[in-house]
CSV table of C-alpha atoms in Angstrom, one decimal:
chain,number,residue,atom,x,y,z
A,1470,MET,CA,53.9,193.5,176.6
A,1471,SER,CA,56.9,191.4,177.2
A,1472,LEU,CA,58.3,188.9,174.8
A,1473,THR,CA,58.4,185.4,176.2
A,1474,GLU,CA,57.9,181.9,175.0
A,1475,PRO,CA,54.2,181.3,174.7
A,1476,ASP,CA,52.6,179.6,177.7
A,1477,THR,CA,50.8,176.6,176.3
A,1478,ASN,CA,49.0,176.0,179.7
A,1479,SER,CA,47.1,179.2,179.7
A,1480,PRO,CA,44.7,180.4,176.9
A,1481,PRO,CA,45.3,184.0,175.8
A,1482,ASP,CA,43.4,186.5,177.8
A,1483,ASP,CA,41.6,188.5,175.1
A,1484,GLY,CA,39.2,190.2,177.4
A,1485,LEU,CA,36.5,188.8,175.1
A,1486,ARG,CA,33.8,186.2,175.2
A,1487,SER,CA,34.6,183.3,172.8
A,1488,ASP,CA,31.9,180.9,173.9
A,1489,GLN,CA,29.7,181.6,170.9
A,1490,PRO,CA,31.3,180.2,167.8
A,1491,PRO,CA,30.4,181.3,164.3
A,1492,GLY,CA,27.3,179.7,162.8
A,1493,THR,CA,25.4,179.1,166.1
A,1494,ARG,CA,22.9,181.9,165.7
A,1495,ARG,CA,19.8,182.0,163.7
A,1496,GLY,CA,19.8,180.9,160.0
A,1497,ARG,CA,21.5,183.2,157.6
A,1498,ARG,CA,19.5,185.1,155.0
A,1499,THR,CA,20.2,186.8,151.8
A,1500,VAL,CA,17.8,189.4,150.4
A,1501,LEU,CA,17.8,189.5,146.6
A,1502,ALA,CA,15.8,192.6,145.9
A,1503,GLY,CA,18.5,194.1,143.7
A,1504,ALA,CA,17.9,191.4,141.1
A,1505,ALA,CA,14.3,192.5,140.5
A,1506,VAL,CA,14.9,193.8,137.0
A,1507,THR,CA,16.3,190.5,135.9
A,1508,THR,CA,13.4,188.8,137.6
A,1509,VAL,CA,10.9,190.9,135.7
A,1510,LEU,CA,12.5,190.2,132.4
A,1511,ALA,CA,12.6,186.5,133.2
A,1512,ALA,CA,8.9,186.5,134.2
A,1513,VAL,CA,8.0,188.2,130.9
A,1514,ALA,CA,9.9,185.5,129.0
A,1515,ALA,CA,8.0,182.9,130.9
A,1516,GLY,CA,4.6,184.6,130.2
A,1517,VAL,CA,3.9,185.7,133.7
A,1518,PHE,CA,3.1,189.2,132.7
A,1519,VAL,CA,0.5,189.1,129.9
A,1520,LEU,CA,-2.1,191.5,128.5
A,1521,ARG,CA,-5.8,190.9,129.3
A,1522,GLY,CA,-7.1,191.7,125.8
A,1523,GLU,CA,-5.5,192.8,122.6
A,1524,ASP,CA,-5.9,196.6,122.7
A,1525,ASP,CA,-2.8,198.8,122.2
A,1526,ALA,CA,-1.6,200.8,125.1
A,1527,GLY,CA,-3.2,204.2,125.2
A,1528,ARG,CA,-6.5,203.2,123.5
A,1529,PRO,CA,-9.5,204.7,125.3
A,1530,ALA,CA,-11.0,202.8,128.2
A,1531,GLN,CA,-13.0,199.8,127.2
A,1532,ALA,CA,-15.7,197.9,129.0
A,1533,GLY,CA,-14.9,194.2,129.4
A,1534,PRO,CA,-13.6,191.6,131.8
A,1535,LEU,CA,-12.1,193.2,134.9
A,1536,PRO,CA,-8.9,191.9,136.4
A,1537,PRO,CA,-9.4,189.3,139.1
A,1538,ARG,CA,-7.9,191.5,141.8
A,1539,THR,CA,-6.9,195.2,142.1
A,1540,THR,CA,-4.5,197.3,144.2
A,1541,GLU,CA,-3.8,201.0,144.5
A,1542,VAL,CA,-0.8,203.0,143.4
A,1543,THR,CA,0.9,204.2,146.6
A,1544,ARG,CA,3.3,207.0,147.3
A,1545,GLN,CA,6.2,206.0,149.6
A,1546,SER,CA,10.0,205.8,150.0
A,1547,LEU,CA,11.8,202.7,148.6
A,1548,LYS,CA,15.0,201.4,149.8
A,1549,ASP,CA,16.8,198.6,147.9
A,1550,THR,CA,18.8,196.6,150.4
A,1551,ARG,CA,21.0,193.5,150.2
A,1552,THR,CA,21.7,191.4,153.3
A,1553,VAL,CA,24.7,189.0,153.3
A,1554,ASP,CA,26.5,186.8,155.8
A,1555,GLY,CA,29.4,188.4,157.6
A,1556,GLU,CA,31.9,187.4,160.3
A,1557,LEU,CA,32.6,189.6,163.3
A,1558,GLY,CA,36.2,189.7,164.4
A,1559,PHE,CA,39.1,192.1,164.0
A,1560,GLY,CA,39.2,192.3,160.3
A,1561,PRO,CA,41.7,190.6,157.9
A,1562,THR,CA,45.1,189.3,159.1
A,1563,THR,CA,48.5,190.5,158.0
A,1564,ALA,CA,51.7,188.4,158.2
A,1565,VAL,CA,54.9,189.6,159.7
A,1566,THR,CA,57.9,188.0,158.0
A,1567,GLY,CA,61.5,188.2,159.4
A,1568,ARG,CA,64.2,190.1,157.5
A,1569,ARG,CA,67.1,189.3,159.8
A,1570,VAL,CA,69.1,186.1,160.2
A,1571,GLY,CA,69.7,184.8,163.7
A,1572,THR,CA,67.8,183.1,166.5
A,1573,ILE,CA,64.2,183.9,167.7
A,1574,THR,CA,64.6,184.9,171.3
A,1575,GLY,CA,61.2,186.4,172.0
A,1576,VAL,CA,57.7,186.2,170.7
A,1577,PRO,CA,54.3,187.6,171.9
A,1578,LYS,CA,51.2,185.6,172.9
A,1579,THR,CA,48.1,185.3,170.8
A,1580,GLY,CA,45.8,188.2,171.7
A,1581,ASP,CA,48.6,190.5,172.9
A,1582,ARG,CA,48.1,194.2,172.0
A,1583,ILE,CA,51.1,196.0,170.7
A,1584,ALA,CA,51.5,199.8,170.4
A,1585,ARG,CA,54.1,202.1,168.8
A,1586,GLY,CA,57.6,201.6,170.2
A,1587,GLN,CA,56.8,198.2,171.8
A,1588,PRO,CA,58.6,195.0,170.7
A,1589,VAL,CA,56.8,192.8,168.3
A,1590,TYR,CA,59.4,190.0,168.6
A,1591,ALA,CA,63.1,189.7,169.3
A,1592,VAL,CA,66.1,188.3,167.4
A,1593,ASP,CA,69.4,187.5,169.1
A,1594,ALA,CA,68.0,189.2,172.3
A,1595,GLU,CA,67.4,192.5,170.4
A,1596,PRO,CA,63.8,193.7,170.1
A,1597,VAL,CA,62.1,194.5,166.8
A,1598,PRO,CA,59.7,197.3,167.7
A,1599,LEU,CA,56.4,198.4,166.1
A,1600,LEU,CA,56.3,201.7,164.2
A,1601,TYR,CA,53.2,203.2,162.6
A,1602,GLY,CA,52.9,203.7,158.8
A,1603,ALA,CA,51.2,202.4,155.7
A,1604,LEU,CA,54.4,201.9,153.8
A,1605,PRO,CA,56.3,198.7,154.6
A,1606,ALA,CA,60.0,198.8,155.1
A,1607,TYR,CA,61.8,197.9,151.9
A,1608,ARG,CA,65.4,199.3,152.4
A,1609,SER,CA,67.8,200.3,155.1
A,1610,LEU,CA,67.6,204.0,156.0
A,1611,VAL,CA,71.0,205.8,156.2
A,1612,PRO,CA,72.1,209.5,156.0
A,1613,GLY,CA,71.6,210.9,152.5
A,1614,VAL,CA,68.5,208.8,151.5
A,1615,GLU,CA,65.2,210.6,150.7
A,1616,GLY,CA,61.7,209.4,150.5
A,1617,GLU,CA,58.3,208.9,152.1
A,1618,ASP,CA,59.7,206.0,154.2
A,1619,VAL,CA,62.1,208.6,155.8
A,1620,ARG,CA,59.2,210.9,156.7
A,1621,GLN,CA,57.3,207.9,158.1
A,1622,LEU,CA,60.3,207.0,160.4
A,1623,GLU,CA,60.8,210.6,161.5
A,1624,GLU,CA,57.1,211.0,162.4
A,1625,ASN,CA,57.4,207.9,164.6
A,1626,LEU,CA,60.6,209.3,166.3
A,1627,TRP,CA,58.8,212.6,166.9
A,1628,SER,CA,55.8,210.8,168.4
A,1629,LEU,CA,58.1,208.7,170.7
A,1630,GLY,CA,59.6,212.0,172.0
A,1631,TYR,CA,62.8,212.3,170.1
A,1632,ARG,CA,63.8,215.8,168.8
A,1633,GLY,CA,66.6,217.7,167.1
A,1634,PHE,CA,65.6,217.0,163.5
A,1635,THR,CA,63.0,218.2,161.0
A,1636,VAL,CA,60.2,215.9,160.0
A,1637,ASP,CA,60.6,215.7,156.2
A,1638,ASP,CA,61.7,213.2,153.6
A,1639,ASP,CA,65.5,213.7,154.1
A,1640,TYR,CA,67.5,211.4,156.3
A,1641,THR,CA,70.0,213.8,157.7
A,1642,GLU,CA,72.8,213.5,160.3
A,1643,ALA,CA,70.3,215.0,162.8
A,1644,THR,CA,67.9,212.2,162.0
A,1645,ALA,CA,70.8,209.7,162.5
A,1646,GLU,CA,71.5,211.2,165.9
A,1647,ALA,CA,67.8,210.8,166.9
A,1648,VAL,CA,67.8,207.2,165.7
A,1649,ALA,CA,71.0,206.5,167.7
A,1650,ASP,CA,69.3,207.9,170.8
A,1651,TRP,CA,66.3,205.7,170.2
A,1652,GLN,CA,68.5,202.6,169.6
A,1653,GLU,CA,70.3,203.3,172.9
A,1654,ASP,CA,66.9,203.3,174.7
A,1655,LEU,CA,66.0,200.0,173.0
A,1656,GLY,CA,69.3,198.4,174.0
A,1657,VAL,CA,70.4,197.7,170.5
A,1658,PRO,CA,73.6,198.8,168.7
A,1659,GLU,CA,73.7,202.6,168.3
A,1660,THR,CA,74.4,202.8,164.6
A,1661,GLY,CA,72.2,205.7,163.7
A,1662,VAL,CA,71.0,203.6,160.8
A,1663,LEU,CA,67.7,201.8,160.6
A,1664,GLU,CA,68.6,198.5,159.0
A,1665,LEU,CA,66.0,196.5,157.1
A,1666,GLY,CA,64.3,194.1,159.5
A,1667,ARG,CA,65.0,196.3,162.6
A,1668,ALA,CA,61.3,197.5,162.9
A,1669,VAL,CA,57.8,196.4,161.8
A,1670,PHE,CA,55.5,199.0,160.2
A,1671,ALA,CA,51.7,198.7,160.6
A,1672,PRO,CA,48.9,201.3,160.2
A,1673,GLY,CA,48.3,201.5,163.9
A,1674,GLU,CA,48.2,199.4,167.1
A,1675,ILE,CA,48.0,195.7,166.4
A,1676,ARG,CA,46.5,192.6,168.0
A,1677,VAL,CA,48.5,189.4,167.6
A,1678,ASP,CA,46.2,186.9,165.8
A,1679,SER,CA,48.6,183.9,165.7
A,1680,VAL,CA,52.2,183.1,166.4
A,1681,LYS,CA,54.1,181.1,163.9
A,1682,ALA,CA,57.7,181.2,165.2
A,1683,THR,CA,58.9,179.6,168.4
A,1684,VAL,CA,61.7,180.8,170.8
A,1685,GLY,CA,64.9,179.1,169.9
A,1686,ALA,CA,64.0,178.7,166.2
A,1687,ALA,CA,66.1,180.0,163.4
A,1688,ALA,CA,65.2,183.5,162.2
A,1689,THR,CA,65.4,183.5,158.4
A,1690,ALA,CA,64.8,186.2,155.8
A,1691,GLY,CA,61.2,185.7,154.7
A,1692,GLY,CA,60.3,183.4,157.5
A,1693,GLU,CA,56.8,184.0,158.9
A,1694,VAL,CA,56.9,185.1,162.6
A,1695,LEU,CA,53.3,186.0,163.3
A,1696,THR,CA,50.0,187.4,162.0
A,1697,TYR,CA,48.2,190.3,163.3
A,1698,THR,CA,44.9,192.3,163.0
A,1699,GLY,CA,43.8,195.7,164.0
A,1700,ARG,CA,42.6,196.2,167.6
A,1701,ALA,CA,39.1,197.4,166.8
A,1702,LYS,CA,36.2,195.1,166.1
A,1703,ALA,CA,35.4,194.8,162.4
A,1704,VAL,CA,33.2,192.7,160.2
A,1705,THR,CA,34.3,190.9,157.0
A,1706,ALA,CA,31.8,190.0,154.3
A,1707,ALA,CA,32.1,188.5,150.8
A,1708,LEU,CA,30.0,189.8,147.9
A,1709,ASP,CA,29.6,188.4,144.4
A,1710,THR,CA,31.5,190.5,141.8
A,1711,THR,CA,28.1,191.5,140.3
A,1712,ASP,CA,27.3,193.2,143.6
A,1713,GLN,CA,30.5,195.2,143.8
A,1714,ARG,CA,28.5,198.4,143.4
A,1715,LEU,CA,27.2,197.9,146.9
A,1716,ALA,CA,30.7,198.1,148.4
A,1717,ALA,CA,31.4,201.8,147.8
A,1718,LYS,CA,34.2,203.1,150.0
A,1719,ASP,CA,32.8,204.7,153.2
A,1720,ALA,CA,29.2,203.6,152.4
A,1721,GLU,CA,27.1,203.1,155.5
A,1722,VAL,CA,25.8,199.6,156.3
A,1723,THR,CA,23.8,198.0,159.1
A,1724,VAL,CA,25.2,195.1,161.1
A,1725,THR,CA,22.9,192.7,163.0
A,1726,LEU,CA,24.7,191.1,165.9
A,1727,PRO,CA,23.9,187.6,167.3
A,1728,ASP,CA,21.5,189.1,169.9
A,1729,ASP,CA,19.6,190.9,167.1
A,1730,THR,CA,21.1,194.3,168.1
A,1731,THR,CA,21.7,196.4,165.0
A,1732,VAL,CA,24.7,198.8,164.8
A,1733,ARG,CA,26.0,201.1,162.2
A,1734,GLY,CA,29.1,200.3,160.1
A,1735,ARG,CA,31.1,201.8,157.3
A,1736,VAL,CA,32.8,200.2,154.3
A,1737,HIS,CA,36.4,200.6,155.2
A,1738,ASP,CA,38.2,198.5,152.7
A,1739,VAL,CA,37.3,196.6,149.5
A,1740,ALA,CA,39.5,193.9,147.8
A,1741,THR,CA,39.0,191.3,145.1
A,1742,VAL,CA,40.0,187.8,146.3
A,1743,ILE,CA,40.2,184.4,144.6
A,1744,GLU,CA,38.6,181.6,146.5
A,1745,PRO,CA,40.2,178.2,145.6
A,1746,ALA,CA,38.0,175.5,144.2
A,1747,THR,CA,36.7,173.1,146.9
A,1748,GLY,CA,36.3,170.1,144.6
A,1749,PRO,CA,37.9,168.5,141.5
A,1750,ASN,CA,35.1,169.6,139.2
A,1751,GLU,CA,34.7,173.1,140.5
A,1752,GLN,CA,36.4,176.4,139.5
A,1753,PRO,CA,38.0,179.0,141.7
A,1754,ALA,CA,35.5,181.8,142.6
A,1755,THR,CA,36.2,185.5,142.5
A,1756,LYS,CA,34.7,187.4,145.4
A,1757,VAL,CA,34.7,190.9,146.6
A,1758,GLU,CA,35.9,191.0,150.2
A,1759,VAL,CA,34.5,193.9,152.2
A,1760,VAL,CA,35.8,195.0,155.6
A,1761,VAL,CA,33.3,197.0,157.6
A,1762,ALA,CA,34.6,199.2,160.3
A,1763,LEU,CA,32.5,199.8,163.5
A,1764,ASP,CA,33.6,203.4,164.1
A,1765,ASP,CA,30.8,204.2,166.5
A,1766,PRO,CA,31.9,203.7,170.1
A,1767,GLN,CA,28.4,202.2,170.9
A,1768,ALA,CA,28.9,199.7,168.0
A,1769,GLN,CA,32.3,198.7,169.5
A,1770,GLN,CA,30.7,198.3,172.9
A,1771,ALA,CA,27.9,196.2,171.6
A,1772,ALA,CA,30.3,193.9,169.7
A,1773,THR,CA,32.8,193.5,172.5
A,1774,PRO,CA,31.2,190.4,174.1
A,1775,TYR,CA,31.8,188.4,170.9
A,1776,ALA,CA,35.3,187.2,170.0
A,1777,LEU,CA,34.1,185.7,166.7
A,1778,ALA,CA,30.5,185.5,165.6
A,1779,ALA,CA,28.3,185.2,162.5
A,1780,VAL,CA,26.4,188.4,161.7
A,1781,ASP,CA,24.2,189.9,159.0
A,1782,VAL,CA,25.5,192.8,157.0
A,1783,THR,CA,22.9,194.9,155.2
A,1784,PHE,CA,24.0,197.1,152.3
A,1785,THR,CA,21.8,199.8,150.8
A,1786,ALA,CA,21.9,199.7,147.0
A,1787,GLY,CA,19.6,202.7,146.4
A,1788,THR,CA,17.0,204.9,148.0
A,1789,ARG,CA,14.1,206.8,146.4
A,1790,GLU,CA,12.0,209.2,148.5
A,1791,ASN,CA,8.3,210.0,148.0
A,1792,VAL,CA,7.7,208.1,144.7
A,1793,LEU,CA,4.8,206.3,143.2
A,1794,THR,CA,5.0,202.5,143.5
A,1795,VAL,CA,3.0,199.4,142.5
A,1796,PRO,CA,3.7,195.7,143.3
A,1797,VAL,CA,6.0,194.1,140.7
A,1798,ALA,CA,3.2,191.6,139.9
A,1799,ALA,CA,1.1,194.5,138.6
A,1800,LEU,CA,3.4,195.1,135.7
A,1801,LEU,CA,2.2,194.0,132.2
A,1802,ALA,CA,4.2,193.3,129.1
A,1803,LEU,CA,2.7,195.6,126.4
A,1804,PRO,CA,2.3,194.4,122.7
A,1805,ALA,CA,4.2,197.5,121.5
A,1806,GLY,CA,7.1,196.8,123.9
A,1807,GLY,CA,7.9,197.9,127.4
A,1808,PHE,CA,5.8,197.6,130.5
A,1809,GLY,CA,2.5,199.1,131.7
A,1810,VAL,CA,-0.2,198.7,134.3
A,1811,GLU,CA,-3.9,198.1,133.8
A,1812,VAL,CA,-5.8,201.1,135.2
A,1813,VAL,CA,-9.3,200.3,136.5
A,1814,THR,CA,-12.0,203.0,136.5
A,1815,GLY,CA,-15.4,201.7,137.4
A,1816,ALA,CA,-16.3,199.0,134.9
A,1817,THR,CA,-13.6,199.9,132.4
A,1818,THR,CA,-9.9,199.4,132.1
A,1819,ARG,CA,-7.1,200.8,130.0
A,1820,HIS,CA,-3.4,200.0,129.7
A,1821,VAL,CA,-1.0,202.8,130.7
A,1822,PRO,CA,2.7,202.5,129.7
A,1823,VAL,CA,5.0,203.2,132.6
A,1824,SER,CA,8.7,204.0,133.2
A,1825,MET,CA,10.2,202.0,136.0
A,1826,GLY,CA,12.7,203.1,138.6
A,1827,LEU,CA,14.0,201.4,141.7
A,1828,PHE,CA,12.9,197.9,142.6
A,1829,ALA,CA,12.7,197.0,146.4
A,1830,SER,CA,10.7,194.7,148.7
A,1831,GLY,CA,8.5,193.4,145.9
A,1832,ARG,CA,7.5,196.9,144.7
A,1833,VAL,CA,8.7,199.1,141.8
A,1834,GLU,CA,8.9,202.8,141.3
A,1835,VAL,CA,6.6,203.8,138.4
A,1836,SER,CA,5.6,206.9,136.5
A,1837,GLY,CA,3.1,207.3,133.7
A,1838,GLU,CA,0.4,209.5,132.2
A,1839,GLY,CA,-2.5,209.9,134.7
A,1840,LEU,CA,-1.0,207.8,137.4
A,1841,ALA,CA,-1.4,209.2,140.9
A,1842,GLU,CA,-1.6,208.1,144.5
A,1843,GLY,CA,-4.7,206.0,144.9
A,1844,THR,CA,-5.1,205.0,141.2
A,1845,VAL,CA,-6.5,201.5,141.0
A,1846,VAL,CA,-4.6,199.0,138.9
A,1847,GLY,CA,-5.1,195.4,138.1
A,1848,MET,CA,-3.4,192.4,139.7
A,1849,PRO,CA,-3.2,188.8,138.7
A,1850,LYS,CA,-4.7,186.0,140.7
């Protein structure tokens, strides 16, 4: 990648198809199965779940009016899922701000990929290269200083092929000699010191998302030069704060692409963000931003044709294997408190208190005395 003034006559060659903008695929959907407990309580308050008769739970079976409909207790696996809108791209953007004063003499193009040791931009005809590391540069590194940032620099020097020093957290004279050799190869002053602003640190290879500076503009301390993303395809989704439990680090999710292909993803990063108010009478909203990594090579390949696209992200809130379930509508509010079901045996019925577990897809996990697979229970009209 060479640093040149951006060519305004040629769009960036991303190697990706960008002819399908976000929002053009089928309508978005949000599954709200996780709110079933709240729904049940609200339905009780509204009188949806009512007893047919006045007998207490546990009273022997009585002959009388039968429920209008019945269903059977089933044994199955329940999976509580939540599907939200997501955006397929390259994940969140990060800004690169200048730390040196001078003149911008080179910038990349939008879509450029930059690897370790390659220039991100140039000031006064001197390249500012990319180095890998999670810790941003915050001071000049000179012989005698110690710290994790020293180790980070030495790991990069070693990966670039420079030797003669020990990779540790001490900036020794041997480290300075390796830095001077590196600076000679870069064509910058061979000081043996890594001054603040002479390199950009990022977790790995980057993709230039947008270029803010122009060739010939003044380089100022704190001036934004460009923004970048990671190189791999990723999905960004926003959850309500009440759903933060879904976004467990490294949790598996399913991503549905615009062509209805489903691929596996993994929760890579979770952050709380404040969305500004959109109107004078609205308040800022707090959201949980989730970045989903598509680690599977097949997932990356399936996502490659789309530069940006709207997708569905399905989170799994809970799973219960081989449990007894009934439709949520079969639950009754018992006079003594709690919930139960109306068990139907021939021409008689009795109310059986139940303990409830996972809610999913309109059904609820239940357990109670005498309940078994195939037990007939009442249902409302």
